[in-house]
Amino acid sequence: MSESRKIGDRMLPRQQRNWDARAAANFICGGAGGGLLLAIALASVHGEDLRPLVVLALALVGIGLLAVWLEIGRPWRALNVYLNAATSWMTREAMVAPLLFASGAVAVLFNWPAAFWIAGLLGLGYIYCQARMLHANKGIPAWRHASCVGMVVATGLAEGAGLLCAASLVWPGMASFGVLLAALLAVRLLAWRNYLASLRSAGVPVGTSKALNALDVRFVWLGHAAPAVLGLAAGLGGLPLLAVLAGVLAAAAGGWFKYTLVCRAAFTQGFALPRTPSRGEGKAGRGVQPGWNRVRPV
């Protein structure tokens, strides 16, 4: 390969390889677990013994953390993550996690109502930390927009409600939360539309655009429309089997989105020229940004 070809290849956005499926598993499982803890707190007022669901939620968060720990090149240095609380959202996620596990353990062991609510609020905080971790990666256009934070948070909440509805197979009374699931899916759909609109307005690498466009139609219909209708029918009619199906679809779609966001749509910025230089007395030309779906205005 010629030297000029090598330089040209370096100019284009490239798919990031630092975070792979194991990192995606942290966002998928951790977000679902945090959302489930908040959903359990809301459902705890019904008087059901939902402590097995708390164990499931904590297990999901633990699996996510284990996956990202296995991704680290030197896993025994993981404790160094606690050294950057002032600047790192990854550090803040790591600081929330022990409190989340402790409050969840208290809820399981003593069945205290306050412990369920503390765990639920910490679960929400955990999801927010994860969303801000992605947003802090300014070199990845798909992550750095503020709308990405809202989308990731909305996804975690919808996944948590979905898992709660899926638990209707064991606790039939949880079918009534199908209405809540439908409402959260509406919020997630609005966040998704806002996220796509913000990316299209600012411009994104072609690879990012292709990955998200490939997801769009099925994500909307299978991840929102179908489970919302099923959730409403289950909640209003008290139909546990419909609630289970709605919950599984909603949670699976959220995991699918986060895997796409981390592993398929995450392309680097690439190089850009604000204006094309000219020789002599000629005027400078338009800016160029190789590998993007549009030239950003200058």
mmCIF file of C-alpha atoms in Angstrom:
data_model
loop_
_atom_site.group_PDB
_atom_site.id
_atom_site.type_symbol
_atom_site.label_atom_id
_atom_site.label_comp_id
_atom_site.label_asym_id
_atom_site.label_seq_id
_atom_site.Cartn_x
_atom_site.Cartn_y
_atom_site.Cartn_z
ATOM 1 C CA MET A 1 0.000 0.000 0.000
ATOM 2 C CA SER A 2 1.375 3.401 -0.971
ATOM 3 C CA GLU A 3 2.131 6.010 1.678
ATOM 4 C CA SER A 4 -0.577 8.328 0.305
ATOM 5 C CA ARG A 5 -3.148 5.512 0.586
ATOM 6 C CA LYS A 6 -2.120 4.924 4.213
ATOM 7 C CA ILE A 7 -2.573 8.625 4.998
ATOM 8 C CA GLY A 8 -5.947 8.622 3.277
ATOM 9 C CA ASP A 9 -7.109 5.661 5.359
ATOM 10 C CA ARG A 10 -6.153 7.460 8.549
ATOM 11 C CA MET A 11 -8.346 10.425 7.615
ATOM 12 C CA LEU A 12 -11.586 8.450 7.565
ATOM 13 C CA PRO A 13 -13.638 7.709 10.689
ATOM 14 C CA ARG A 14 -12.910 4.238 12.037
ATOM 15 C CA GLN A 15 -15.022 1.973 14.180
ATOM 16 C CA GLN A 16 -13.732 2.107 17.739
ATOM 17 C CA ARG A 17 -12.266 -1.160 19.069
ATOM 18 C CA ASN A 18 -11.465 -0.201 22.653
ATOM 19 C CA TRP A 19 -14.932 -1.163 23.928
ATOM 20 C CA ASP A 20 -16.173 -4.480 22.593
ATOM 21 C CA ALA A 21 -19.136 -6.755 23.392
ATOM 22 C CA ARG A 22 -17.969 -7.062 27.004
ATOM 23 C CA ALA A 23 -18.243 -3.307 27.474
ATOM 24 C CA ALA A 24 -21.624 -3.398 25.758
ATOM 25 C CA ALA A 25 -22.667 -6.110 28.232
ATOM 26 C CA ASN A 26 -21.982 -3.693 31.079
ATOM 27 C CA PHE A 27 -24.359 -1.123 29.604
ATOM 28 C CA ILE A 28 -26.943 -3.767 28.689
ATOM 29 C CA CYS A 29 -26.986 -5.660 31.981
ATOM 30 C CA GLY A 30 -26.153 -2.736 34.262
ATOM 31 C CA GLY A 31 -28.795 -0.479 32.749
ATOM 32 C CA ALA A 32 -31.447 -3.192 32.884
ATOM 33 C CA GLY A 33 -30.530 -4.051 36.463
ATOM 34 C CA GLY A 34 -30.620 -0.424 37.594
ATOM 35 C CA GLY A 35 -33.954 0.130 35.868
ATOM 36 C CA LEU A 36 -35.381 -3.023 37.426
ATOM 37 C CA LEU A 37 -34.414 -1.836 40.914
ATOM 38 C CA LEU A 38 -36.353 1.384 40.373
ATOM 39 C CA ALA A 39 -39.329 -0.545 38.985
ATOM 40 C CA ILE A 40 -39.257 -2.857 42.016
ATOM 41 C CA ALA A 41 -39.333 0.161 44.327
ATOM 42 C CA LEU A 42 -42.467 1.405 42.570
ATOM 43 C CA ALA A 43 -44.049 -2.065 42.722
ATOM 44 C CA SER A 44 -43.124 -2.668 46.359
ATOM 45 C CA VAL A 45 -46.195 -0.726 47.522
ATOM 46 C CA HIS A 46 -48.390 -3.562 46.190
ATOM 47 C CA GLY A 47 -47.343 -5.801 49.061
ATOM 48 C CA GLU A 48 -45.796 -8.567 46.919
ATOM 49 C CA ASP A 49 -42.549 -10.159 48.096
ATOM 50 C CA LEU A 50 -40.318 -9.087 45.220
ATOM 51 C CA ARG A 51 -37.007 -9.859 46.846
ATOM 52 C CA PRO A 52 -36.123 -12.519 44.228
ATOM 53 C CA LEU A 53 -36.374 -9.760 41.630
ATOM 54 C CA VAL A 54 -33.951 -7.647 43.650
ATOM 55 C CA VAL A 55 -31.501 -10.540 43.523
ATOM 56 C CA LEU A 56 -31.980 -10.701 39.751
ATOM 57 C CA ALA A 57 -31.373 -6.964 39.401
ATOM 58 C CA LEU A 58 -28.193 -7.117 41.478
ATOM 59 C CA ALA A 59 -27.030 -10.128 39.476
ATOM 60 C CA LEU A 60 -27.506 -8.195 36.232
ATOM 61 C CA VAL A 61 -25.451 -5.279 37.528
ATOM 62 C CA GLY A 62 -22.795 -7.719 38.762
ATOM 63 C CA ILE A 63 -22.643 -9.514 35.406
ATOM 64 C CA GLY A 64 -22.152 -6.196 33.661
ATOM 65 C CA LEU A 65 -19.322 -5.195 35.971
ATOM 66 C CA LEU A 66 -17.715 -8.630 35.629
ATOM 67 C CA ALA A 67 -17.855 -8.361 31.835
ATOM 68 C CA VAL A 68 -16.130 -4.984 31.771
ATOM 69 C CA TRP A 69 -13.586 -6.201 34.345
ATOM 70 C CA LEU A 70 -12.684 -9.087 32.020
ATOM 71 C CA GLU A 71 -12.162 -6.557 29.227
ATOM 72 C CA ILE A 72 -9.445 -4.687 31.122
ATOM 73 C CA GLY A 73 -5.969 -5.573 29.936
ATOM 74 C CA ARG A 74 -4.690 -5.654 33.538
ATOM 75 C CA PRO A 75 -7.813 -6.477 35.557
ATOM 76 C CA TRP A 76 -6.074 -6.345 38.934
ATOM 77 C CA ARG A 77 -5.559 -2.619 38.441
ATOM 78 C CA ALA A 78 -9.314 -2.095 38.394
ATOM 79 C CA LEU A 79 -9.218 -0.400 41.811
ATOM 80 C CA ASN A 80 -7.426 2.525 40.165
ATOM 81 C CA VAL A 81 -10.808 3.537 38.809
ATOM 82 C CA TYR A 82 -11.558 5.072 42.221
ATOM 83 C CA LEU A 83 -8.794 7.662 41.818
ATOM 84 C CA ASN A 84 -10.664 10.037 39.501
ATOM 85 C CA ALA A 85 -13.971 10.871 41.162
ATOM 86 C CA ALA A 86 -13.667 14.550 40.279
ATOM 87 C CA THR A 87 -13.446 13.988 36.528
ATOM 88 C CA SER A 88 -14.550 10.473 35.571
ATOM 89 C CA TRP A 89 -18.103 9.168 35.246
ATOM 90 C CA MET A 90 -16.650 5.673 35.206
ATOM 91 C CA THR A 91 -15.312 6.372 38.692
ATOM 92 C CA ARG A 92 -18.713 7.633 39.783
ATOM 93 C CA GLU A 93 -20.357 4.507 38.418
ATOM 94 C CA ALA A 94 -17.868 2.431 40.421
ATOM 95 C CA MET A 95 -18.668 4.477 43.542
ATOM 96 C CA VAL A 96 -22.428 4.025 43.157
ATOM 97 C CA ALA A 97 -22.145 0.256 42.623
ATOM 98 C CA PRO A 98 -21.145 -0.747 46.212
ATOM 99 C CA LEU A 99 -23.923 1.418 47.665
ATOM 100 C CA LEU A 100 -26.380 -0.148 45.239
ATOM 101 C CA PHE A 101 -25.331 -3.676 46.223
ATOM 102 C CA ALA A 102 -25.434 -2.816 49.928
ATOM 103 C CA SER A 103 -28.926 -1.322 49.805
ATOM 104 C CA GLY A 104 -30.132 -4.218 47.662
ATOM 105 C CA ALA A 105 -28.707 -6.704 50.145
ATOM 106 C CA VAL A 106 -30.482 -4.926 53.010
ATOM 107 C CA ALA A 107 -33.741 -5.054 51.051
ATOM 108 C CA VAL A 108 -33.326 -8.795 50.457
ATOM 109 C CA LEU A 109 -32.285 -9.665 54.018
ATOM 110 C CA PHE A 110 -34.634 -7.434 56.001
ATOM 111 C CA ASN A 111 -37.425 -6.571 53.546
ATOM 112 C CA TRP A 112 -37.371 -2.921 54.649
ATOM 113 C CA PRO A 113 -39.462 -0.643 52.383
ATOM 114 C CA ALA A 114 -36.929 2.182 52.645
ATOM 115 C CA ALA A 115 -34.173 -0.113 51.395
ATOM 116 C CA PHE A 116 -36.143 -0.854 48.229
ATOM 117 C CA TRP A 117 -36.478 2.862 47.515
ATOM 118 C CA ILE A 118 -32.829 3.595 48.251
ATOM 119 C CA ALA A 119 -31.785 0.763 45.936
ATOM 120 C CA GLY A 120 -34.171 2.035 43.269
ATOM 121 C CA LEU A 121 -32.839 5.577 43.388
ATOM 122 C CA LEU A 122 -29.267 4.291 43.315
ATOM 123 C CA GLY A 123 -30.250 2.188 40.307
ATOM 124 C CA LEU A 124 -31.398 5.370 38.563
ATOM 125 C CA GLY A 125 -28.125 7.042 39.502
ATOM 126 C CA TYR A 126 -26.220 4.060 38.126
ATOM 127 C CA ILE A 127 -27.999 4.350 34.773
ATOM 128 C CA TYR A 128 -27.242 8.076 34.660
ATOM 129 C CA CYS A 129 -23.545 7.457 35.330
ATOM 130 C CA GLN A 130 -23.439 4.984 32.468
ATOM 131 C CA ALA A 131 -25.120 7.462 30.142
ATOM 132 C CA ARG A 132 -22.634 10.169 31.066
ATOM 133 C CA MET A 133 -19.740 7.748 30.527
ATOM 134 C CA LEU A 134 -20.731 7.465 26.887
ATOM 135 C CA HIS A 135 -21.365 11.199 26.552
ATOM 136 C CA ALA A 136 -17.884 11.953 27.919
ATOM 137 C CA ASN A 137 -16.251 10.214 24.930
ATOM 138 C CA LYS A 138 -16.095 13.316 22.747
ATOM 139 C CA GLY A 139 -14.199 11.562 19.972
ATOM 140 C CA ILE A 140 -17.208 9.354 19.147
ATOM 141 C CA PRO A 141 -19.903 11.443 17.392
ATOM 142 C CA ALA A 142 -22.654 8.913 18.175
ATOM 143 C CA TRP A 143 -22.010 9.302 21.917
ATOM 144 C CA ARG A 144 -21.106 12.923 22.490
ATOM 145 C CA HIS A 145 -24.506 14.529 21.843
ATOM 146 C CA ALA A 146 -26.529 15.453 24.908
ATOM 147 C CA SER A 147 -29.480 13.541 23.438
ATOM 148 C CA CYS A 148 -27.502 10.315 23.889
ATOM 149 C CA VAL A 149 -27.748 10.740 27.671
ATOM 150 C CA GLY A 150 -31.528 10.968 27.587
ATOM 151 C CA MET A 151 -31.763 8.005 25.227
ATOM 152 C CA VAL A 152 -29.637 5.727 27.415
ATOM 153 C CA VAL A 153 -31.522 6.717 30.584
ATOM 154 C CA ALA A 154 -34.912 6.220 28.901
ATOM 155 C CA THR A 155 -33.754 2.821 27.645
ATOM 156 C CA GLY A 156 -32.707 1.666 31.104
ATOM 157 C CA LEU A 157 -36.022 2.717 32.635
ATOM 158 C CA ALA A 158 -38.018 0.970 29.896
ATOM 159 C CA GLU A 159 -35.922 -2.181 30.302
ATOM 160 C CA GLY A 160 -36.529 -2.194 34.046
ATOM 161 C CA ALA A 161 -40.284 -1.854 33.585
ATOM 162 C CA GLY A 162 -40.126 -4.538 30.917
ATOM 163 C CA LEU A 163 -38.394 -6.990 33.223
ATOM 164 C CA LEU A 164 -40.951 -6.221 35.929
ATOM 165 C CA CYS A 165 -43.757 -6.998 33.479
ATOM 166 C CA ALA A 166 -41.965 -10.193 32.447
ATOM 167 C CA ALA A 167 -42.106 -11.228 36.105
ATOM 168 C CA SER A 168 -45.895 -11.473 35.719
ATOM 169 C CA LEU A 169 -45.221 -15.113 34.922
ATOM 170 C CA VAL A 170 -44.540 -15.569 38.664
ATOM 171 C CA TRP A 171 -46.340 -12.539 40.130
ATOM 172 C CA PRO A 172 -49.513 -12.048 38.033
ATOM 173 C CA GLY A 173 -50.243 -8.749 39.782
ATOM 174 C CA MET A 174 -47.262 -7.201 37.985
ATOM 175 C CA ALA A 175 -49.294 -7.256 34.754
ATOM 176 C CA SER A 176 -50.849 -3.955 35.843
ATOM 177 C CA PHE A 177 -47.470 -2.304 35.248
ATOM 178 C CA GLY A 178 -47.992 -2.846 31.534
ATOM 179 C CA VAL A 179 -49.510 0.656 31.473
ATOM 180 C CA LEU A 180 -46.320 2.086 32.997
ATOM 181 C CA LEU A 181 -44.273 0.145 30.465
ATOM 182 C CA ALA A 182 -46.311 1.619 27.596
ATOM 183 C CA ALA A 183 -45.739 5.132 28.959
ATOM 184 C CA LEU A 184 -41.987 4.578 29.301
ATOM 185 C CA LEU A 185 -41.843 3.160 25.793
ATOM 186 C CA ALA A 186 -43.485 6.339 24.527
ATOM 187 C CA VAL A 187 -40.809 8.349 26.333
ATOM 188 C CA ARG A 188 -38.063 6.142 24.869
ATOM 189 C CA LEU A 189 -39.494 6.522 21.371
ATOM 190 C CA LEU A 190 -39.474 10.316 21.718
ATOM 191 C CA ALA A 191 -35.890 10.145 23.011
ATOM 192 C CA TRP A 192 -34.937 7.950 20.047
ATOM 193 C CA ARG A 193 -36.441 10.370 17.537
ATOM 194 C CA ASN A 194 -34.724 13.298 19.247
ATOM 195 C CA TYR A 195 -31.419 11.410 19.260
ATOM 196 C CA LEU A 196 -31.595 10.619 15.547
ATOM 197 C CA ALA A 197 -32.636 14.180 14.711
ATOM 198 C CA SER A 198 -29.717 15.658 16.670
ATOM 199 C CA LEU A 199 -27.230 13.365 14.925
ATOM 200 C CA ARG A 200 -28.611 14.154 11.488
ATOM 201 C CA SER A 201 -28.529 17.869 12.209
ATOM 202 C CA ALA A 202 -24.917 17.851 13.373
ATOM 203 C CA GLY A 203 -23.713 15.226 10.899
ATOM 204 C CA VAL A 204 -22.252 11.817 11.676
ATOM 205 C CA PRO A 205 -19.837 9.375 10.041
ATOM 206 C CA VAL A 206 -21.400 7.293 7.283
ATOM 207 C CA GLY A 207 -20.863 4.091 9.291
ATOM 208 C CA THR A 208 -22.786 5.532 12.240
ATOM 209 C CA SER A 209 -25.649 6.595 10.019
ATOM 210 C CA LYS A 210 -25.862 3.158 8.374
ATOM 211 C CA ALA A 211 -25.852 1.297 11.704
ATOM 212 C CA LEU A 212 -28.569 3.435 13.273
ATOM 213 C CA ASN A 213 -30.722 3.532 10.145
ATOM 214 C CA ALA A 214 -30.541 -0.259 9.915
ATOM 215 C CA LEU A 215 -31.829 -0.441 13.488
ATOM 216 C CA ASP A 216 -34.542 2.198 13.200
ATOM 217 C CA VAL A 217 -37.605 0.492 11.681
ATOM 218 C CA ARG A 218 -37.434 -2.748 13.630
ATOM 219 C CA PHE A 219 -36.532 -0.905 16.816
ATOM 220 C CA VAL A 220 -39.618 1.287 16.496
ATOM 221 C CA TRP A 221 -42.101 -1.465 15.637
ATOM 222 C CA LEU A 222 -40.753 -4.446 17.599
ATOM 223 C CA GLY A 223 -39.229 -2.462 20.446
ATOM 224 C CA HIS A 224 -41.955 0.149 20.940
ATOM 225 C CA ALA A 225 -45.203 -0.207 19.040
ATOM 226 C CA ALA A 226 -45.768 -3.934 19.644
ATOM 227 C CA PRO A 227 -44.803 -4.023 23.347
ATOM 228 C CA ALA A 228 -46.709 -0.786 24.058
ATOM 229 C CA VAL A 229 -49.926 -2.235 22.651
ATOM 230 C CA LEU A 230 -49.369 -5.517 24.475
ATOM 231 C CA GLY A 231 -48.491 -3.686 27.695
ATOM 232 C CA LEU A 232 -51.634 -1.573 27.587
ATOM 233 C CA ALA A 233 -53.781 -4.645 26.913
ATOM 234 C CA ALA A 234 -52.107 -6.525 29.742
ATOM 235 C CA GLY A 235 -52.360 -3.652 32.206
ATOM 236 C CA LEU A 236 -55.955 -2.789 31.495
ATOM 237 C CA GLY A 237 -57.150 -6.372 31.119
ATOM 238 C CA GLY A 238 -54.995 -8.042 33.770
ATOM 239 C CA LEU A 239 -53.432 -10.480 31.281
ATOM 240 C CA PRO A 240 -50.077 -11.755 32.607
ATOM 241 C CA LEU A 241 -49.003 -13.581 29.445
ATOM 242 C CA LEU A 242 -49.342 -10.432 27.369
ATOM 243 C CA ALA A 243 -47.364 -8.528 30.004
ATOM 244 C CA VAL A 244 -44.586 -11.119 29.793
ATOM 245 C CA LEU A 245 -44.384 -10.803 26.014
ATOM 246 C CA ALA A 246 -44.445 -7.009 26.170
ATOM 247 C CA GLY A 247 -41.714 -6.957 28.800
ATOM 248 C CA VAL A 248 -39.433 -9.342 26.926
ATOM 249 C CA LEU A 249 -39.775 -7.347 23.692
ATOM 250 C CA ALA A 250 -39.109 -4.026 25.436
ATOM 251 C CA ALA A 251 -36.055 -5.290 27.335
ATOM 252 C CA ALA A 252 -34.583 -7.168 24.368
ATOM 253 C CA ALA A 253 -34.964 -4.106 22.129
ATOM 254 C CA GLY A 254 -33.138 -1.987 24.691
ATOM 255 C CA GLY A 255 -30.233 -4.415 24.816
ATOM 256 C CA TRP A 256 -30.161 -4.536 21.019
ATOM 257 C CA PHE A 257 -29.985 -0.753 20.857
ATOM 258 C CA LYS A 258 -27.129 -0.527 23.358
ATOM 259 C CA TYR A 259 -25.122 -3.229 21.591
ATOM 260 C CA THR A 260 -25.556 -1.315 18.326
ATOM 261 C CA LEU A 261 -24.604 1.967 19.980
ATOM 262 C CA VAL A 262 -21.399 0.599 21.513
ATOM 263 C CA CYS A 263 -20.210 -1.954 18.963
ATOM 264 C CA ARG A 264 -21.638 -0.960 15.572
ATOM 265 C CA ALA A 265 -22.412 2.766 15.474
ATOM 266 C CA ALA A 266 -19.362 4.003 17.395
ATOM 267 C CA PHE A 267 -17.085 5.514 14.746
ATOM 268 C CA THR A 268 -14.321 7.968 15.541
ATOM 269 C CA GLN A 269 -14.326 11.597 14.458
ATOM 270 C CA GLY A 270 -11.790 11.307 11.691
ATOM 271 C CA PHE A 271 -9.975 14.292 10.244
ATOM 272 C CA ALA A 272 -11.534 17.464 8.855
ATOM 273 C CA LEU A 273 -10.505 20.751 7.262
ATOM 274 C CA PRO A 274 -12.613 23.808 8.144
ATOM 275 C CA ARG A 275 -11.636 25.268 4.753
ATOM 276 C CA THR A 276 -9.773 23.810 1.823
ATOM 277 C CA PRO A 277 -6.510 25.762 1.349
ATOM 278 C CA SER A 278 -5.781 27.476 -1.945
ATOM 279 C CA ARG A 279 -2.620 28.395 -3.762
ATOM 280 C CA GLY A 280 -1.603 31.934 -4.494
ATOM 281 C CA GLU A 281 -4.335 34.546 -4.384
ATOM 282 C CA GLY A 282 -7.285 32.189 -4.830
ATOM 283 C CA LYS A 283 -10.028 31.905 -2.269
ATOM 284 C CA ALA A 284 -10.210 29.097 0.202
ATOM 285 C CA GLY A 285 -12.682 26.342 -0.672
ATOM 286 C CA ARG A 286 -15.381 24.609 1.335
ATOM 287 C CA GLY A 287 -14.499 22.506 4.303
ATOM 288 C CA VAL A 288 -14.134 18.769 3.840
ATOM 289 C CA GLN A 289 -14.783 15.922 6.255
ATOM 290 C CA PRO A 290 -14.021 12.550 4.633
ATOM 291 C CA GLY A 291 -16.280 9.661 5.591
ATOM 292 C CA TRP A 292 -19.162 11.797 6.900
ATOM 293 C CA ASN A 293 -22.687 11.931 5.545
ATOM 294 C CA ARG A 294 -22.482 15.701 5.132
ATOM 295 C CA VAL A 295 -19.954 18.519 5.245
ATOM 296 C CA ARG A 296 -20.250 20.411 8.469
ATOM 297 C CA PRO A 297 -20.836 24.158 8.023
ATOM 298 C CA VAL A 298 -17.947 26.520 8.590
#
